[in-house]
Amino acid sequence: AKILLSHTASVYKTLMPKKVVPFHSQAIKRFFDSLPESFSRQDFIKVADGLSIMPKTAEKYIKKCLIMNILERESQGMYKKTG
């Protein structure tokens, strides 16, 4: 029974994704996926412009990503994806 339980736990860890992020909309997911691993405010504004997203909307998306803990603020105007 211990071996079966250990094997089940091992398989479960292997099959489960590392981090499941419930995006509120496809637009936020598309924006997030287009961002580099580390970026500045100017970088995310350029990415947003390429996706036809207004700068204020991009700022809201960044705030939502910070709340969801998929981004962290490294310093003033600098961000990094987590995980």
mmCIF file with all atom_site columns, C-alpha atoms in Angstrom:
data_model
loop_
_atom_site.group_PDB
_atom_site.id
_atom_site.type_symbol
_atom_site.label_atom_id
_atom_site.label_alt_id
_atom_site.label_comp_id
_atom_site.label_asym_id
_atom_site.label_entity_id
_atom_site.label_seq_id
_atom_site.pdbx_PDB_ins_code
_atom_site.Cartn_x
_atom_site.Cartn_y
_atom_site.Cartn_z
_atom_site.occupancy
_atom_site.B_iso_or_equiv
_atom_site.pdbx_formal_charge
_atom_site.auth_seq_id
_atom_site.auth_comp_id
_atom_site.auth_asym_id
_atom_site.auth_atom_id
_atom_site.pdbx_PDB_model_num
ATOM 1  C CA . ALA A 1 1  ? 0.000  0.000  0.000   1.00 0.00 ? 1  ALA A CA 1
ATOM 2  C CA . LYS A 1 2  ? 2.858  2.415  0.782   1.00 0.00 ? 2  LYS A CA 1
ATOM 3  C CA . ILE A 1 3  ? 4.469  1.740  -2.599  1.00 0.00 ? 3  ILE A CA 1
ATOM 4  C CA . LEU A 1 4  ? 1.184  2.334  -4.421  1.00 0.00 ? 4  LEU A CA 1
ATOM 5  C CA . LEU A 1 5  ? 0.613  5.580  -2.528  1.00 0.00 ? 5  LEU A CA 1
ATOM 6  C CA . SER A 1 6  ? 4.177  6.730  -3.233  1.00 0.00 ? 6  SER A CA 1
ATOM 7  C CA . HIS A 1 7  ? 3.837  5.874  -6.931  1.00 0.00 ? 7  HIS A CA 1
ATOM 8  C CA . THR A 1 8  ? 0.466  7.648  -7.166  1.00 0.00 ? 8  THR A CA 1
ATOM 9  C CA . ALA A 1 9  ? 1.935  10.787 -5.606  1.00 0.00 ? 9  ALA A CA 1
ATOM 10 C CA . SER A 1 10 ? 4.892  10.645 -8.002  1.00 0.00 ? 10 SER A CA 1
ATOM 11 C CA . VAL A 1 11 ? 2.666  10.273 -11.063 1.00 0.00 ? 11 VAL A CA 1
ATOM 12 C CA . TYR A 1 12 ? 0.365  13.059 -9.847  1.00 0.00 ? 12 TYR A CA 1
ATOM 13 C CA . LYS A 1 13 ? 3.282  15.479 -9.456  1.00 0.00 ? 13 LYS A CA 1
ATOM 14 C CA . THR A 1 14 ? 4.562  14.599 -12.935 1.00 0.00 ? 14 THR A CA 1
ATOM 15 C CA . LEU A 1 15 ? 1.214  15.009 -14.667 1.00 0.00 ? 15 LEU A CA 1
ATOM 16 C CA . MET A 1 16 ? 0.034  18.190 -12.937 1.00 0.00 ? 16 MET A CA 1
ATOM 17 C CA . PRO A 1 17 ? 1.190  21.474 -14.455 1.00 0.00 ? 17 PRO A CA 1
ATOM 18 C CA . LYS A 1 18 ? 3.544  23.535 -12.316 1.00 0.00 ? 18 LYS A CA 1
ATOM 19 C CA . LYS A 1 19 ? 1.247  26.525 -12.065 1.00 0.00 ? 19 LYS A CA 1
ATOM 20 C CA . VAL A 1 20 ? -2.321 26.882 -13.260 1.00 0.00 ? 20 VAL A CA 1
ATOM 21 C CA . VAL A 1 21 ? -3.268 30.505 -13.766 1.00 0.00 ? 21 VAL A CA 1
ATOM 22 C CA . PRO A 1 22 ? -6.960 31.314 -14.148 1.00 0.00 ? 22 PRO A CA 1
ATOM 23 C CA . PHE A 1 23 ? -6.888 34.291 -16.491 1.00 0.00 ? 23 PHE A CA 1
ATOM 24 C CA . HIS A 1 24 ? -9.988 36.477 -16.372 1.00 0.00 ? 24 HIS A CA 1
ATOM 25 C CA . SER A 1 25 ? -9.987 36.954 -20.128 1.00 0.00 ? 25 SER A CA 1
ATOM 26 C CA . GLN A 1 26 ? -8.210 35.815 -23.256 1.00 0.00 ? 26 GLN A CA 1
ATOM 27 C CA . ALA A 1 27 ? -7.007 39.396 -23.802 1.00 0.00 ? 27 ALA A CA 1
ATOM 28 C CA . ILE A 1 28 ? -5.060 39.363 -20.517 1.00 0.00 ? 28 ILE A CA 1
ATOM 29 C CA . LYS A 1 29 ? -3.637 35.914 -21.309 1.00 0.00 ? 29 LYS A CA 1
ATOM 30 C CA . ARG A 1 30 ? -2.551 37.024 -24.787 1.00 0.00 ? 30 ARG A CA 1
ATOM 31 C CA . PHE A 1 31 ? -0.955 40.166 -23.324 1.00 0.00 ? 31 PHE A CA 1
ATOM 32 C CA . PHE A 1 32 ? 0.814  38.212 -20.545 1.00 0.00 ? 32 PHE A CA 1
ATOM 33 C CA . ASP A 1 33 ? 2.082  35.542 -22.968 1.00 0.00 ? 33 ASP A CA 1
ATOM 34 C CA . SER A 1 34 ? 3.521  38.283 -25.216 1.00 0.00 ? 34 SER A CA 1
ATOM 35 C CA . LEU A 1 35 ? 5.597  39.806 -22.409 1.00 0.00 ? 35 LEU A CA 1
ATOM 36 C CA . PRO A 1 36 ? 9.263  38.826 -21.966 1.00 0.00 ? 36 PRO A CA 1
ATOM 37 C CA . GLU A 1 37 ? 10.423 37.219 -18.705 1.00 0.00 ? 37 GLU A CA 1
ATOM 38 C CA . SER A 1 38 ? 11.709 40.563 -17.404 1.00 0.00 ? 38 SER A CA 1
ATOM 39 C CA . PHE A 1 39 ? 10.514 43.932 -18.680 1.00 0.00 ? 39 PHE A CA 1
ATOM 40 C CA . SER A 1 40 ? 10.027 47.621 -17.999 1.00 0.00 ? 40 SER A CA 1
ATOM 41 C CA . ARG A 1 41 ? 6.938  49.795 -18.197 1.00 0.00 ? 41 ARG A CA 1
ATOM 42 C CA . GLN A 1 42 ? 8.102  51.027 -21.615 1.00 0.00 ? 42 GLN A CA 1
ATOM 43 C CA . ASP A 1 43 ? 8.434  47.413 -22.781 1.00 0.00 ? 43 ASP A CA 1
ATOM 44 C CA . PHE A 1 44 ? 4.903  46.447 -21.738 1.00 0.00 ? 44 PHE A CA 1
ATOM 45 C CA . ILE A 1 45 ? 3.488  49.587 -23.357 1.00 0.00 ? 45 ILE A CA 1
ATOM 46 C CA . LYS A 1 46 ? 5.203  48.583 -26.644 1.00 0.00 ? 46 LYS A CA 1
ATOM 47 C CA . VAL A 1 47 ? 3.808  45.045 -26.359 1.00 0.00 ? 47 VAL A CA 1
ATOM 48 C CA . ALA A 1 48 ? 0.343  46.457 -25.653 1.00 0.00 ? 48 ALA A CA 1
ATOM 49 C CA . ASP A 1 49 ? 0.583  48.773 -28.656 1.00 0.00 ? 49 ASP A CA 1
ATOM 50 C CA . GLY A 1 50 ? 1.459  45.797 -30.863 1.00 0.00 ? 50 GLY A CA 1
ATOM 51 C CA . LEU A 1 51 ? -1.688 44.054 -29.613 1.00 0.00 ? 51 LEU A CA 1
ATOM 52 C CA . SER A 1 52 ? -3.859 47.194 -30.050 1.00 0.00 ? 52 SER A CA 1
ATOM 53 C CA . ILE A 1 53 ? -4.271 47.562 -26.282 1.00 0.00 ? 53 ILE A CA 1
ATOM 54 C CA . MET A 1 54 ? -4.474 51.073 -24.845 1.00 0.00 ? 54 MET A CA 1
ATOM 55 C CA . PRO A 1 55 ? -1.748 52.017 -22.298 1.00 0.00 ? 55 PRO A CA 1
ATOM 56 C CA . LYS A 1 56 ? -4.229 52.454 -19.420 1.00 0.00 ? 56 LYS A CA 1
ATOM 57 C CA . THR A 1 57 ? -5.718 49.036 -20.165 1.00 0.00 ? 57 THR A CA 1
ATOM 58 C CA . ALA A 1 58 ? -2.213 47.518 -20.194 1.00 0.00 ? 58 ALA A CA 1
ATOM 59 C CA . GLU A 1 59 ? -1.575 49.069 -16.768 1.00 0.00 ? 59 GLU A CA 1
ATOM 60 C CA . LYS A 1 60 ? -4.780 47.467 -15.477 1.00 0.00 ? 60 LYS A CA 1
ATOM 61 C CA . TYR A 1 61 ? -3.676 44.107 -16.905 1.00 0.00 ? 61 TYR A CA 1
ATOM 62 C CA . ILE A 1 62 ? -0.295 44.459 -15.155 1.00 0.00 ? 62 ILE A CA 1
ATOM 63 C CA . LYS A 1 63 ? -2.054 45.213 -11.862 1.00 0.00 ? 63 LYS A CA 1
ATOM 64 C CA . LYS A 1 64 ? -4.259 42.135 -12.282 1.00 0.00 ? 64 LYS A CA 1
ATOM 65 C CA . CYS A 1 65 ? -1.191 39.986 -13.017 1.00 0.00 ? 65 CYS A CA 1
ATOM 66 C CA . LEU A 1 66 ? 0.498  41.339 -9.868  1.00 0.00 ? 66 LEU A CA 1
ATOM 67 C CA . ILE A 1 67 ? -2.598 40.444 -7.820  1.00 0.00 ? 67 ILE A CA 1
ATOM 68 C CA . MET A 1 68 ? -2.645 36.935 -9.362  1.00 0.00 ? 68 MET A CA 1
ATOM 69 C CA . ASN A 1 69 ? 1.053  36.571 -8.337  1.00 0.00 ? 69 ASN A CA 1
ATOM 70 C CA . ILE A 1 70 ? 2.194  35.756 -11.866 1.00 0.00 ? 70 ILE A CA 1
ATOM 71 C CA . LEU A 1 71 ? 4.214  38.984 -11.991 1.00 0.00 ? 71 LEU A CA 1
ATOM 72 C CA . GLU A 1 72 ? 6.340  40.652 -9.387  1.00 0.00 ? 72 GLU A CA 1
ATOM 73 C CA . ARG A 1 73 ? 7.616  44.206 -9.260  1.00 0.00 ? 73 ARG A CA 1
ATOM 74 C CA . GLU A 1 74 ? 11.419 44.129 -9.123  1.00 0.00 ? 74 GLU A CA 1
ATOM 75 C CA . SER A 1 75 ? 11.783 47.897 -8.743  1.00 0.00 ? 75 SER A CA 1
ATOM 76 C CA . GLN A 1 76 ? 10.078 51.091 -9.872  1.00 0.00 ? 76 GLN A CA 1
ATOM 77 C CA . GLY A 1 77 ? 8.834  50.407 -13.408 1.00 0.00 ? 77 GLY A CA 1
ATOM 78 C CA . MET A 1 78 ? 10.511 46.973 -13.664 1.00 0.00 ? 78 MET A CA 1
ATOM 79 C CA . TYR A 1 79 ? 8.614  43.681 -13.628 1.00 0.00 ? 79 TYR A CA 1
ATOM 80 C CA . LYS A 1 80 ? 9.404  39.963 -13.797 1.00 0.00 ? 80 LYS A CA 1
ATOM 81 C CA . LYS A 1 81 ? 7.262  36.901 -14.464 1.00 0.00 ? 81 LYS A CA 1
ATOM 82 C CA . THR A 1 82 ? 7.163  34.467 -11.567 1.00 0.00 ? 82 THR A CA 1
ATOM 83 C CA . GLY A 1 83 ? 7.364  30.694 -11.693 1.00 0.00 ? 83 GLY A CA 1
#
